[in-house]
PDB file of C-alpha atoms in Angstrom:
ATOM      1  CA  MET A   1      -6.627 -19.466  40.665  1.00  0.00           C
ATOM      2  CA  HIS A   2      -8.603 -22.346  39.263  1.00  0.00           C
ATOM      3  CA  ARG A   3      -7.251 -25.181  37.158  1.00  0.00           C
ATOM      4  CA  VAL A   4      -9.219 -25.882  33.977  1.00  0.00           C
ATOM      5  CA  THR A   5      -8.720 -28.462  31.260  1.00  0.00           C
ATOM      6  CA  ILE A   6      -9.292 -27.620  27.600  1.00  0.00           C
ATOM      7  CA  THR A   7      -9.131 -29.574  24.375  1.00  0.00           C
ATOM      8  CA  ILE A   8      -7.386 -27.808  21.503  1.00  0.00           C
ATOM      9  CA  GLU A   9      -6.491 -28.934  17.987  1.00  0.00           C
ATOM     10  CA  THR A  10      -2.813 -29.384  17.119  1.00  0.00           C
ATOM     11  CA  ALA A  11      -2.556 -26.462  14.661  1.00  0.00           C
ATOM     12  CA  LEU A  12      -4.054 -24.044  17.194  1.00  0.00           C
ATOM     13  CA  LEU A  13      -1.757 -25.376  19.914  1.00  0.00           C
ATOM     14  CA  ASP A  14       1.223 -24.760  17.616  1.00  0.00           C
ATOM     15  CA  GLU A  15       0.026 -21.149  17.163  1.00  0.00           C
ATOM     16  CA  LEU A  16      -0.321 -20.798  20.939  1.00  0.00           C
ATOM     17  CA  ASP A  17       3.236 -22.060  21.416  1.00  0.00           C
ATOM     18  CA  ALA A  18       4.488 -19.593  18.785  1.00  0.00           C
ATOM     19  CA  TYR A  19       2.602 -16.778  20.557  1.00  0.00           C
ATOM     20  CA  MET A  20       4.114 -17.890  23.859  1.00  0.00           C
ATOM     21  CA  ALA A  21       7.625 -17.653  22.390  1.00  0.00           C
ATOM     22  CA  ARG A  22       6.969 -14.196  20.864  1.00  0.00           C
ATOM     23  CA  SER A  23       5.274 -12.727  23.916  1.00  0.00           C
ATOM     24  CA  GLY A  24       7.779 -13.964  26.451  1.00  0.00           C
ATOM     25  CA  ALA A  25       5.138 -15.909  28.381  1.00  0.00           C
ATOM     26  CA  SER A  26       6.836 -18.504  30.537  1.00  0.00           C
ATOM     27  CA  ASN A  27       4.187 -21.185  30.015  1.00  0.00           C
ATOM     28  CA  ARG A  28       0.956 -21.961  28.151  1.00  0.00           C
ATOM     29  CA  SER A  29      -1.232 -20.940  31.089  1.00  0.00           C
ATOM     30  CA  GLU A  30       0.294 -17.471  31.133  1.00  0.00           C
ATOM     31  CA  ALA A  31      -0.099 -17.153  27.355  1.00  0.00           C
ATOM     32  CA  LEU A  32      -3.754 -18.245  27.513  1.00  0.00           C
ATOM     33  CA  ARG A  33      -4.531 -15.822  30.347  1.00  0.00           C
ATOM     34  CA  ASP A  34      -3.003 -12.984  28.318  1.00  0.00           C
ATOM     35  CA  LEU A  35      -5.007 -13.891  25.213  1.00  0.00           C
ATOM     36  CA  VAL A  36      -8.254 -14.264  27.168  1.00  0.00           C
ATOM     37  CA  ARG A  37      -7.745 -10.853  28.832  1.00  0.00           C
ATOM     38  CA  ARG A  38      -7.094  -9.237  25.451  1.00  0.00           C
ATOM     39  CA  GLY A  39     -10.106 -10.899  23.900  1.00  0.00           C
ATOM     40  CA  LEU A  40     -12.404  -9.889  26.742  1.00  0.00           C
ATOM     41  CA  ALA A  41     -11.058  -6.337  26.720  1.00  0.00           C
ATOM     42  CA  GLN A  42     -11.798  -6.036  22.989  1.00  0.00           C
ATOM     43  CA  GLN A  43     -15.257  -7.468  23.489  1.00  0.00           C
ATOM     44  CA  GLY A  44     -15.878  -5.011  26.305  1.00  0.00           C
ATOM     45  CA  ALA A  45     -14.659  -2.151  24.138  1.00  0.00           C
ATOM     46  CA  GLU A  46     -18.200  -1.931  22.794  1.00  0.00           C
ATOM     47  CA  VAL A  47     -19.179  -0.327  26.098  1.00  0.00           C
ATOM     48  CA  GLY A  48     -19.023   3.285  24.942  1.00  0.00           C
ATOM     49  CA  GLU A  49     -19.250   4.912  28.378  1.00  0.00           C
ATOM     50  CA  ALA A  50     -16.312   3.002  29.883  1.00  0.00           C
ATOM     51  CA  GLN A  51     -13.114   4.982  30.483  1.00  0.00           C
ATOM     52  CA  CYS A  52     -10.030   4.052  28.491  1.00  0.00           C
ATOM     53  CA  VAL A  53      -6.619   5.051  27.305  1.00  0.00           C
ATOM     54  CA  GLY A  54      -6.354   4.521  23.578  1.00  0.00           C
ATOM     55  CA  VAL A  55      -3.158   4.111  21.608  1.00  0.00           C
ATOM     56  CA  VAL A  56      -3.799   5.260  18.047  1.00  0.00           C
ATOM     57  CA  SER A  57      -1.108   4.333  15.515  1.00  0.00           C
ATOM     58  CA  TYR A  58      -1.042   4.945  11.775  1.00  0.00           C
ATOM     59  CA  THR A  59       1.105   6.031   8.864  1.00  0.00           C
ATOM     60  CA  LEU A  60       0.556   9.431   7.342  1.00  0.00           C
ATOM     61  CA  ASP A  61       1.525  11.159   4.108  1.00  0.00           C
ATOM     62  CA  PRO A  62       1.811  14.776   5.322  1.00  0.00           C
ATOM     63  CA  SER A  63       1.577  16.198   1.803  1.00  0.00           C
ATOM     64  CA  VAL A  64      -1.911  14.792   1.207  1.00  0.00           C
ATOM     65  CA  ARG A  65      -4.595  17.417   1.805  1.00  0.00           C
ATOM     66  CA  ALA A  66      -2.432  19.196   4.395  1.00  0.00           C
ATOM     67  CA  LEU A  67      -2.602  16.249   6.821  1.00  0.00           C
ATOM     68  CA  GLY A  68       0.688  17.377   8.325  1.00  0.00           C
ATOM     69  CA  ARG A  69      -1.173  20.406   9.735  1.00  0.00           C
ATOM     70  CA  ARG A  70      -4.686  19.038  10.182  1.00  0.00           C
ATOM     71  CA  VAL A  71      -3.863  15.925  12.220  1.00  0.00           C
ATOM     72  CA  PRO A  72      -1.923  17.814  14.935  1.00  0.00           C
ATOM     73  CA  GLN A  73      -4.734  20.389  14.972  1.00  0.00           C
ATOM     74  CA  SER A  74      -7.276  17.599  15.502  1.00  0.00           C
ATOM     75  CA  ARG A  75      -5.335  16.523  18.609  1.00  0.00           C
ATOM     76  CA  GLN A  76      -5.085  20.132  19.789  1.00  0.00           C
ATOM     77  CA  ASP A  77      -8.856  20.431  19.404  1.00  0.00           C
ATOM     78  CA  ARG A  78      -9.067  17.481  21.823  1.00  0.00           C
ATOM     79  CA  HIS A  79      -6.380  18.739  24.203  1.00  0.00           C
ATOM     80  CA  ASP A  80      -8.340  17.472  27.208  1.00  0.00           C
ATOM     81  CA  HIS A  81      -8.182  13.934  25.766  1.00  0.00           C
ATOM     82  CA  THR A  82      -4.660  13.974  24.305  1.00  0.00           C
ATOM     83  CA  ILE A  83      -1.965  12.592  26.592  1.00  0.00           C
ATOM     84  CA  ALA A  84       0.933  12.444  24.120  1.00  0.00           C
ATOM     85  CA  ALA A  85       1.768  12.273  20.429  1.00  0.00           C
ATOM     86  CA  LEU A  86       4.826  11.169  18.510  1.00  0.00           C
ATOM     87  CA  SER A  87       5.675  11.513  14.824  1.00  0.00           C
ATOM     88  CA  VAL A  88       8.576   9.597  13.305  1.00  0.00           C
ATOM     89  CA  PRO A  89       9.553  10.367   9.692  1.00  0.00           C
ATOM     90  CA  LEU A  90      10.095   7.162   7.723  1.00  0.00           C
ATOM     91  CA  ASP A  91      11.002   8.621   4.326  1.00  0.00           C
ATOM     92  CA  HIS A  92      10.292  11.724   2.227  1.00  0.00           C
ATOM     93  CA  ASP A  93       6.606  10.863   1.883  1.00  0.00           C
ATOM     94  CA  SER A  94       5.494   9.189   5.088  1.00  0.00           C
ATOM     95  CA  ALA A  95       5.702   9.136   8.848  1.00  0.00           C
ATOM     96  CA  VAL A  96       4.451   6.770  11.508  1.00  0.00           C
ATOM     97  CA  GLU A  97       2.489   8.554  14.195  1.00  0.00           C
ATOM     98  CA  ILE A  98       1.274   7.477  17.598  1.00  0.00           C
ATOM     99  CA  ALA A  99      -1.247   9.362  19.693  1.00  0.00           C
ATOM    100  CA  VAL A 100      -2.181   8.405  23.237  1.00  0.00           C
ATOM    101  CA  MET A 101      -5.716   9.545  24.034  1.00  0.00           C
ATOM    102  CA  ARG A 102      -7.939   9.201  27.094  1.00  0.00           C
ATOM    103  CA  GLY A 103     -11.660   9.436  27.647  1.00  0.00           C
ATOM    104  CA  ARG A 104     -14.737   7.331  27.070  1.00  0.00           C
ATOM    105  CA  VAL A 105     -14.380   4.415  24.667  1.00  0.00           C
ATOM    106  CA  ALA A 106     -16.923   6.019  22.322  1.00  0.00           C
ATOM    107  CA  GLN A 107     -14.949   9.301  22.180  1.00  0.00           C
ATOM    108  CA  VAL A 108     -11.550   7.722  21.612  1.00  0.00           C
ATOM    109  CA  SER A 109     -12.921   5.230  19.071  1.00  0.00           C
ATOM    110  CA  ALA A 110     -14.737   7.975  17.146  1.00  0.00           C
ATOM    111  CA  TYR A 111     -11.546  10.040  16.957  1.00  0.00           C
ATOM    112  CA  ALA A 112      -9.517   7.064  15.695  1.00  0.00           C
ATOM    113  CA  GLU A 113     -12.121   5.913  13.170  1.00  0.00           C
ATOM    114  CA  GLY A 114     -12.510   9.433  11.778  1.00  0.00           C
ATOM    115  CA  LEU A 115      -8.746   9.717  11.452  1.00  0.00           C
ATOM    116  CA  PHE A 116      -8.457   6.340   9.697  1.00  0.00           C
ATOM    117  CA  LEU A 117     -10.999   7.454   7.063  1.00  0.00           C
ATOM    118  CA  GLU A 118      -8.801  10.376   5.968  1.00  0.00           C
ATOM    119  CA  ARG A 119      -7.083  10.055   2.593  1.00  0.00           C
ATOM    120  CA  GLY A 120      -3.338   9.806   3.263  1.00  0.00           C
ATOM    121  CA  ILE A 121      -3.768   7.815   6.502  1.00  0.00           C
ATOM    122  CA  ARG A 122      -2.901   4.123   6.255  1.00  0.00           C
ATOM    123  CA  HIS A 123      -2.301   1.173   8.547  1.00  0.00           C
ATOM    124  CA  GLY A 124      -4.481   2.608  11.314  1.00  0.00           C
ATOM    125  CA  LYS A 125      -4.846   0.648  14.517  1.00  0.00           C
ATOM    126  CA  LEU A 126      -6.496   1.449  17.829  1.00  0.00           C
ATOM    127  CA  SER A 127      -5.618  -0.380  21.031  1.00  0.00           C
ATOM    128  CA  LEU A 128      -7.867   0.304  24.012  1.00  0.00           C
ATOM    129  CA  ILE A 129      -6.742  -0.069  27.614  1.00  0.00           C
ATOM    130  CA  PRO A 130      -9.522  -0.149  30.220  1.00  0.00           C
ATOM    131  CA  VAL A 131      -8.965   2.319  33.063  1.00  0.00           C
ATOM    132  CA  GLN A 132     -10.839   3.859  35.919  1.00  0.00           C
ATOM    133  CA  HIS A 133     -10.398   7.425  37.078  1.00  0.00           C
ATOM    134  CA  ASP A 134      -9.641   7.721  40.809  1.00  0.00           C
ATOM    135  CA  VAL A 135      -9.257  10.876  42.868  1.00  0.00           C
ATOM    136  CA  GLU A 136      -7.295  10.529  46.106  1.00  0.00           C
ATOM    137  CA  THR A 137      -6.378  12.991  48.822  1.00  0.00           C
ATOM    138  CA  HIS A 138      -2.937  12.651  50.390  1.00  0.00           C
ATOM    139  CA  THR A 139       0.153  14.599  51.394  1.00  0.00           C
ATOM    140  CA  HIS A 140       3.757  14.631  50.244  1.00  0.00           C
ATOM    141  CA  GLU A 141       6.624  15.232  52.680  1.00  0.00           C
ATOM    142  CA  GLY A 142       4.397  16.680  55.396  1.00  0.00           C
ATOM    143  CA  GLY A 143       2.722  19.255  53.132  1.00  0.00           C
ATOM    144  CA  GLU A 144      -0.925  20.192  53.022  1.00  0.00           C
ATOM    145  CA  PRO A 145      -3.373  17.491  51.930  1.00  0.00           C
ATOM    146  CA  HIS A 146      -4.370  17.811  48.292  1.00  0.00           C
ATOM    147  CA  GLU A 147      -6.152  15.798  45.637  1.00  0.00           C
ATOM    148  CA  HIS A 148      -4.459  13.761  42.948  1.00  0.00           C
ATOM    149  CA  SER A 149      -6.122  12.230  39.944  1.00  0.00           C
ATOM    150  CA  HIS A 150      -4.957   8.774  38.871  1.00  0.00           C
ATOM    151  CA  LEU A 151      -5.854   6.477  36.002  1.00  0.00           C
ATOM    152  CA  ARG A 152      -5.823   2.885  37.228  1.00  0.00           C
ATOM    153  CA  VAL A 153      -5.489   0.091  34.683  1.00  0.00           C
ATOM    154  CA  ARG A 154      -8.257  -2.517  34.873  1.00  0.00           C
ATOM    155  CA  ASP A 155      -8.353  -6.042  33.465  1.00  0.00           C
ATOM    156  CA  THR A 156     -11.577  -5.533  31.484  1.00  0.00           C
ATOM    157  CA  PHE A 157     -14.094  -2.854  30.591  1.00  0.00           C
TER     158      PHE A 157
END
């Protein structure tokens, strides 16, 4: 760790303190580290070949152009990239949906952006988490050695 000194205007410091209270950060240093990591991760998200896990969230009107069938089919078509999906009905005309996807940043971003352009999809947001794909060989309870695939969370892309 290195100690740094910064100068910040009062209004921005008030916003930082409000963020600190909302995020549960115990002090300003922790809040700033979190914000810097997030900012750098978003900046690095332009690296299309980097591996990521993407959380795609949006609202959907399932009656519009058969979105209720087409959106799940679009995830099925990407079954090797889809980790999980959740649909929560909000009322008679809309649901909030969350899809967790993995792959290269360019692939996950293209899926999300294409989805957000659909009529009947609103409030779309994509959050990217930088990961690296590791393959390890080990044993469990004295069994034969075998490979496991793991996604390890990284700080930046």
